[in-house]
DNA sequence: CAGATACGGTACAGTATCGTACATTTCAAG
DNA sequence: CTTGAAATGTACGATACTGTACCGTATCTG
């Protein structure tokens, strides 16, 4: 790894980044349907041919964008489940999870995937696997550990994890997706704390 | 109510229904952006002018569609919380709620609203108020009753209701939205049952 | 320096979009 | 039967979209 890049390759990579940066902003803001290659080209300047040299079609450009933003957002979806207190771990985990979902990129990515899933089934599939599914599996593994130790008593850790995260999303996530209204971290923390409280009373010890 | 309809009014109303039926199918299947007035006109037959006489613009037609489908779907979101056993009531309620969300119209409506919320903020607002918000308020009222009776012990019934419904949705709803995969009622029932079980252990008595 | 490669700028094809115009025809009411 | 509203059929504007063609310029490599 770390292959030396020739001048042309560096130049090409730089243009590619420039295109992706501009197109990402536009696509996430306007959505796939309303964003146009002409708009990308207008903000990018230069020739339309270079744009189509880097990305042979609008779909290809969209897929590249989603792939990049996914990596950026979904990385924050499997936060540290440290070895501290169980309650603290769940609280921090829930807060990080919800914060990632409510970030501008998180919301835009969610909208884009829900909107275009029927036309990009493969993309939707990998999004689900690497995003929500991965997050719940991560938490489920933690639940299994805690179950072995005896800190937790749940039937099916996998389903429990999915439902814990669902409860954390609550109505807040959908409200944010629909209205672009901001939620303070106070509200997030309080909501998460109540989920954790109820969950531990139901499954703790 | 029950105003006598003249012949012209009946005729007009019938055409309006015909347009709405065709357009609803198309818009829910293709989404607002990909569906076109020309497609509606092609399937409808007749003149384009009549189409535009009933609905002055594509946006107006979309709003009428969403309003109708909302009424149809969201009616099933506040199912009966009968006066029977608490556990049974929650199970039946959760199953009805999730079934409505996973119905073809429920999924299509959800996709449409998430997709177009930025461009139809007013519509998105009423959708949220009459849909998810109303459902959680309905359940919260039930929780308050049960709290008074002493069957339930929750801090904030409203938040508890939102989180209960969020847990019921779990990952199933998103998976259905993204992949159009069907879920059997067996899976739904089992998932709901586990939520109810955990919830009642945490907040019961 | 010579040749290859990427980039710039503009024009264009071909199609699709929303919405309108206009002359004609069906249909219900008085 | 007369009158007026609703529906028809089809042709258009005007614009926007994706993707291509052509030709000149700049930048890196050998």
XYZ file of C-alpha atoms (C1' of nucleotides) in Angstrom:
470
model
C 0.000 0.000 0.000
C 0.957 3.646 -0.302
C 1.694 3.226 -4.009
C 3.544 6.252 -5.344
C 1.219 8.366 -7.425
C 2.382 9.812 -10.696
C 1.608 13.390 -11.578
C -1.313 12.530 -13.766
C -2.803 10.311 -11.138
C -2.496 13.009 -8.503
C -4.096 15.516 -10.823
C -6.903 13.149 -11.639
C -7.495 12.289 -7.989
C -7.650 15.945 -7.093
C -10.264 16.697 -9.735
C -12.198 13.682 -8.613
C -12.249 15.001 -5.080
C -13.326 18.412 -6.287
C -16.178 16.924 -8.265
C -17.241 14.733 -5.380
C -17.190 17.608 -2.915
C -19.368 19.819 -5.087
C -21.684 17.045 -6.165
C -22.077 15.708 -2.641
C -23.237 19.053 -1.360
C -25.693 19.417 -4.201
C -27.041 15.862 -4.193
C -27.516 15.744 -0.437
C -29.269 19.083 -0.438
C -31.510 18.632 -3.469
C -31.829 14.883 -3.673
C -30.951 12.691 -6.612
C -33.914 13.632 -8.739
C -33.759 17.385 -8.406
C -30.006 17.680 -8.645
C -28.758 17.797 -12.230
C -25.462 17.190 -13.904
C -25.734 20.630 -15.437
C -25.874 22.148 -11.983
C -22.834 20.167 -10.946
C -21.087 21.317 -14.079
C -22.091 24.939 -13.531
C -20.661 24.995 -10.016
C -17.645 23.011 -11.043
C -16.656 25.064 -14.057
C -14.500 23.556 -16.729
C -15.733 21.090 -19.265
C -18.579 18.708 -19.104
C -16.406 16.056 -20.621
C -14.048 15.934 -17.659
C -17.044 15.437 -15.412
C -18.181 12.500 -17.497
C -14.630 11.185 -17.698
C -14.537 10.767 -13.943
C -18.078 9.506 -13.577
C -19.631 7.918 -16.642
C -23.193 8.658 -15.595
C -25.314 10.437 -13.051
C -26.045 7.134 -11.374
C -22.376 6.323 -11.004
C -21.746 9.705 -9.464
C -24.583 9.191 -7.022
C -23.291 5.798 -6.016
C -19.838 7.203 -5.373
C -21.338 9.966 -3.248
C -23.454 7.605 -1.197
C -20.522 5.306 -0.656
C -18.382 8.146 0.674
C -20.998 9.730 2.890
C -21.980 6.322 4.197
C -18.450 5.673 5.365
C -18.359 9.049 7.037
C -21.696 8.729 8.824
C -21.896 5.040 9.539
C -18.512 5.022 11.196
C -20.136 6.964 14.013
C -22.869 4.371 14.325
C -20.766 1.806 16.117
C -19.353 3.869 18.883
C -17.319 2.587 21.760
C -19.190 0.396 24.166
C -16.531 0.847 26.770
C -16.059 -1.488 29.678
C -17.392 0.969 32.185
C -20.714 0.844 33.976
C -23.541 -0.740 31.972
C -25.864 2.202 32.378
C -23.199 4.703 31.398
C -22.235 2.640 28.391
C -25.815 2.479 27.129
C -26.345 6.161 27.702
C -23.227 7.178 25.832
C -23.917 4.679 23.107
C -27.461 5.882 22.596
C -26.441 9.489 22.546
C -23.682 8.940 19.999
C -25.985 6.842 17.865
C -28.785 9.385 17.842
C -26.410 12.267 17.294
C -25.016 10.562 14.216
C -28.498 9.972 12.854
C -29.484 13.582 13.491
C -26.380 15.112 11.969
C -26.986 16.957 8.692
C -25.224 14.260 6.694
C -27.020 11.519 8.563
C -30.403 12.999 7.820
C -29.574 13.716 4.195
C -28.241 10.218 3.694
C -31.339 8.703 5.231
C -33.599 10.771 2.986
C -31.594 9.879 -0.076
C -31.661 6.168 0.649
C -35.356 6.040 1.436
C -36.131 8.060 -1.665
C -34.002 6.139 -4.118
C -34.055 2.650 -2.648
C -36.448 1.303 -5.293
C -34.132 2.484 -8.070
C -30.863 1.571 -6.363
C -31.675 -1.703 -4.621
C -28.063 -2.806 -4.422
C -27.034 0.472 -2.847
C -29.931 0.314 -0.427
C -28.932 -3.176 0.555
C -25.329 -2.325 1.364
C -26.491 0.786 3.183
C -28.751 -1.257 5.394
C -26.139 -3.922 6.022
C -23.318 -1.524 6.795
C -25.517 0.905 8.676
C -28.523 0.027 10.775
C -27.926 -3.696 10.675
C -24.304 -3.381 11.684
C -25.199 -1.078 14.532
C -27.738 -3.486 15.950
C -25.387 -6.443 15.597
C -22.711 -4.491 17.378
C -25.042 -3.755 20.244
C -26.360 -7.308 20.251
C -22.851 -8.637 20.740
C -22.490 -6.338 23.722
C -25.785 -7.569 25.089
C -24.607 -11.163 24.798
C -21.480 -10.374 26.769
C -23.478 -8.686 29.478
C -25.875 -11.584 29.522
C -23.056 -14.030 30.137
C -21.699 -11.895 32.935
C -25.171 -11.802 34.415
C -25.790 -8.080 34.083
C -28.557 -8.526 31.589
C -31.507 -10.820 31.099
C -32.971 -10.760 27.619
C -34.533 -13.423 25.470
C -33.087 -12.628 22.076
C -30.182 -10.174 22.252
C -30.409 -9.387 18.549
C -34.053 -8.389 18.621
C -33.521 -6.611 21.911
C -30.767 -4.530 20.344
C -32.916 -3.603 17.370
C -35.715 -2.546 19.637
C -33.475 -0.634 21.987
C -32.172 1.391 19.053
C -35.702 1.807 17.754
C -36.764 3.191 21.100
C -33.798 5.542 21.066
C -34.881 6.879 17.686
C -38.429 7.224 18.989
C -40.289 9.997 17.235
C -37.314 12.314 17.281
C -35.642 10.873 14.238
C -38.709 11.004 12.027
C -39.523 14.502 13.229
C -36.049 15.623 12.250
C -36.245 13.889 8.889
C -39.571 15.523 8.101
C -39.105 18.997 9.451
C -35.398 19.738 9.480
C -35.901 21.058 12.987
C -32.911 20.934 15.290
C -32.868 19.025 18.539
C -30.680 20.156 21.369
C -28.336 17.666 22.955
C -30.298 18.201 26.176
C -33.414 16.722 24.624
C -31.416 13.877 23.167
C -29.793 13.046 26.469
C -33.050 13.102 28.381
C -34.777 10.895 25.856
C -31.946 8.396 25.793
C -31.766 8.366 29.577
C -35.417 7.402 29.836
C -34.984 4.564 27.353
C -31.984 3.259 29.249
C -33.839 3.535 32.530
C -36.849 1.623 31.339
C -34.703 -0.923 29.532
C -32.558 -1.657 32.556
C -35.560 -1.962 34.822
C -37.003 -4.470 32.378
C -33.862 -6.396 31.619
C -31.341 -5.440 34.223
C -29.781 -7.676 36.897
C -73.482 17.556 4.738
C -75.386 15.465 2.230
C -75.851 18.443 -0.065
C -77.794 17.365 -3.143
C -75.470 17.068 -6.083
C -76.534 18.336 -9.454
C -75.752 16.369 -12.571
C -72.731 18.409 -13.456
C -71.374 18.131 -9.979
C -71.758 14.374 -10.000
C -70.007 14.169 -13.325
C -67.207 16.362 -12.087
C -66.832 14.394 -8.901
C -66.656 11.141 -10.824
C -63.888 12.379 -13.103
C -62.063 13.678 -10.099
C -62.216 10.261 -8.498
C -61.011 8.650 -11.702
C -58.074 11.001 -11.926
C -57.197 10.515 -8.285
C -57.342 6.738 -8.556
C -55.011 6.610 -11.539
C -52.674 9.291 -10.249
C -52.489 7.762 -6.787
C -51.345 4.442 -8.144
C -48.737 6.097 -10.315
C -47.445 8.599 -7.767
C -47.170 6.056 -4.975
C -45.369 3.616 -7.222
C -42.975 5.986 -8.960
C -42.693 8.804 -6.479
C -43.451 12.445 -7.072
C -40.351 13.193 -9.090
C -40.481 10.289 -11.502
C -44.204 10.358 -12.075
C -45.242 12.803 -14.751
C -48.472 14.515 -15.681
C -48.085 13.128 -19.176
C -48.094 9.620 -17.779
C -51.214 10.375 -15.800
C -52.798 11.807 -18.916
C -51.779 8.794 -21.013
C -53.390 6.334 -18.616
C -56.365 8.558 -18.087
C -57.185 9.204 -21.710
C -59.216 12.236 -22.633
C -57.868 15.702 -22.683
C -55.061 17.217 -20.765
C -57.188 20.245 -20.108
C -59.672 18.336 -17.997
C -56.812 17.044 -15.918
C -55.609 20.561 -15.322
C -59.141 21.741 -14.700
C -59.454 19.421 -11.738
C -55.943 19.955 -10.426
C -54.262 23.175 -11.434
C -50.756 21.819 -11.043
C -48.748 18.722 -10.366
C -48.161 19.884 -6.819
C -51.868 20.313 -6.181
C -52.541 16.824 -7.476
C -49.845 15.407 -5.236
C -51.239 17.173 -2.208
C -54.703 15.809 -2.900
C -53.269 12.308 -3.245
C -51.299 12.489 -0.027
C -54.310 13.840 1.817
C -56.475 10.948 0.688
C -53.965 8.184 1.282
C -53.106 9.685 4.637
C -56.683 9.432 5.760
C -56.819 5.844 4.588
C -53.598 4.732 6.253
C -53.480 6.866 9.337
C -56.945 5.807 10.373
C -55.443 2.412 11.123
C -52.757 3.990 13.272
C -55.001 4.643 16.246
C -56.532 1.242 16.733
C -58.743 0.263 19.547
C -57.046 0.039 22.892
C -59.852 -2.013 24.354
C -60.464 -2.367 28.046
C -59.253 -5.927 28.171
C -56.015 -7.191 29.681
C -53.131 -4.699 29.497
C -50.756 -7.139 27.850
C -53.314 -8.187 25.275
C -54.170 -4.587 24.494
C -50.542 -3.688 23.901
C -49.961 -6.732 21.758
C -52.968 -6.092 19.579
C -52.193 -2.418 19.380
C -48.583 -3.001 18.371
C -49.536 -5.519 15.753
C -52.166 -3.280 14.182
C -49.800 -0.339 14.239
C -46.969 -2.215 12.590
C -49.262 -3.846 10.063
C -50.514 -0.439 8.977
C -46.965 0.843 8.604
C -45.951 -2.203 6.573
C -48.945 -2.148 4.260
C -48.142 -1.196 0.655
C -49.844 2.163 1.035
C -48.199 2.775 4.381
C -44.747 2.154 2.973
C -45.381 4.195 -0.163
C -46.746 7.084 1.870
C -43.761 7.013 4.173
C -41.341 7.044 1.239
C -43.209 9.874 -0.417
C -43.240 12.026 2.683
C -39.597 11.474 3.523
C -38.632 12.181 -0.073
C -40.652 15.322 -0.585
C -40.750 16.785 2.913
C -38.239 19.533 2.069
C -40.380 20.694 -0.851
C -43.754 20.219 0.847
C -43.088 21.341 4.406
C -46.720 22.079 5.148
C -47.781 18.661 3.926
C -45.021 17.004 5.909
C -46.146 18.848 9.000
C -49.770 17.761 8.784
C -48.645 14.235 7.975
C -46.560 14.096 11.107
C -49.253 15.622 13.275
C -52.063 13.430 12.002
C -49.911 10.313 11.772
C -47.026 9.413 14.037
C -47.710 12.179 16.532
C -51.380 11.332 16.843
C -50.570 7.662 17.316
C -48.163 8.338 20.136
C -50.558 10.761 21.825
C -53.283 8.167 21.611
C -51.082 5.603 23.281
C -49.836 8.115 25.815
C -53.402 8.792 26.926
C -53.861 5.081 27.427
C -50.659 4.948 29.443
C -51.890 7.752 31.671
C -55.108 5.884 32.362
C -53.221 2.745 33.242
C -50.895 4.753 35.430
C -53.805 6.136 37.422
C -55.264 2.678 37.874
C -51.878 1.516 39.038
C -51.176 -0.934 36.250
C -48.273 1.045 34.897
C -45.365 2.985 36.326
C -43.701 5.322 33.855
C -42.086 8.715 34.253
C -43.331 10.526 31.196
C -46.181 8.712 29.446
C -45.753 10.712 26.245
C -42.094 9.877 25.813
C -42.762 6.318 26.906
C -45.379 5.967 24.179
C -43.065 7.341 21.503
C -40.367 4.942 22.555
C -42.679 1.982 22.776
C -43.788 2.590 19.204
C -40.199 3.135 18.149
C -39.277 -0.215 19.635
C -42.197 -1.824 17.825
C -40.901 -0.444 14.542
C -37.427 -1.682 15.417
C -35.417 -2.476 12.314
C -38.347 -4.095 10.581
C -39.885 -0.915 9.323
C -36.704 0.460 7.817
C -35.889 -2.888 6.277
C -39.285 -2.938 4.604
C -38.935 0.639 3.420
C -35.544 -0.050 1.897
C -36.019 -3.463 0.402
C -39.730 -3.957 -0.248
C -39.353 -7.352 1.385
C -42.460 -8.803 2.946
C -42.716 -9.695 6.597
C -45.034 -12.438 7.735
C -47.495 -11.714 10.491
C -45.700 -14.388 12.522
C -42.526 -12.318 12.582
C -44.500 -9.219 13.421
C -46.293 -10.877 16.298
C -43.145 -12.317 17.781
C -41.335 -9.017 17.575
C -44.220 -7.108 19.127
C -44.576 -9.706 21.856
C -40.982 -9.277 22.878
C -41.340 -5.515 23.064
C -44.453 -5.840 25.180
C -42.786 -8.367 27.435
C -39.763 -6.216 28.075
C -41.854 -3.096 28.438
C -44.165 -4.628 31.010
C -41.301 -6.072 33.012
C -39.800 -2.581 33.075
C -42.950 -0.616 33.709
C -45.583 -3.101 34.787
C -47.357 -3.479 38.168
C 11.911 19.118 -26.430
C 8.094 15.528 -28.117
C 4.192 12.969 -27.095
C 0.671 11.589 -24.209
C -2.814 12.630 -21.088
C -6.121 15.441 -18.678
C -8.769 19.732 -18.817
C -11.435 23.837 -20.812
C -15.338 25.863 -23.438
C -19.056 25.551 -26.215
C -22.325 23.688 -29.102
C -25.557 20.161 -29.989
C -28.813 15.809 -30.292
C -32.558 13.772 -28.564
C -35.873 13.429 -25.329
C -38.887 14.618 -21.484
C -40.999 17.875 -18.586
C -45.108 21.160 -17.108
C -48.573 23.719 -18.592
C -51.439 26.246 -22.416
C -54.313 27.065 -26.762
C -58.120 26.118 -29.584
C -61.593 24.096 -31.971
C -64.889 20.284 -31.307
C -68.158 17.287 -28.945
C -70.791 15.170 -25.167
C -74.007 15.915 -21.511
C -77.266 17.641 -18.075
C -80.612 21.607 -16.849
C -84.463 24.791 -17.702
C -84.865 22.418 -27.992
C -81.816 25.856 -26.407
C -78.111 27.023 -23.369
C -74.072 26.585 -20.917
C -70.788 23.815 -18.477
C -67.683 19.848 -18.723
C -64.817 16.793 -21.454
C -62.135 15.703 -25.874
C -58.105 15.631 -29.107
C -54.152 17.387 -30.504
C -50.813 20.533 -31.273
C -47.553 23.641 -29.111
C -44.254 26.712 -26.131
C -40.620 26.982 -23.329
C -37.565 24.928 -20.692
C -34.632 21.368 -18.663
C -32.359 17.071 -18.730
C -28.526 13.512 -19.835
C -24.903 12.555 -22.509
C -21.825 13.436 -26.824
C -18.820 15.925 -30.286
C -15.269 18.991 -31.503
C -11.350 21.518 -30.879
C -8.038 24.122 -28.400
C -5.006 24.422 -24.079
C -2.359 23.165 -20.125
C 0.307 19.850 -17.584
C 3.115 15.839 -16.654
C 6.443 11.969 -18.620
C 10.217 10.082 -21.161
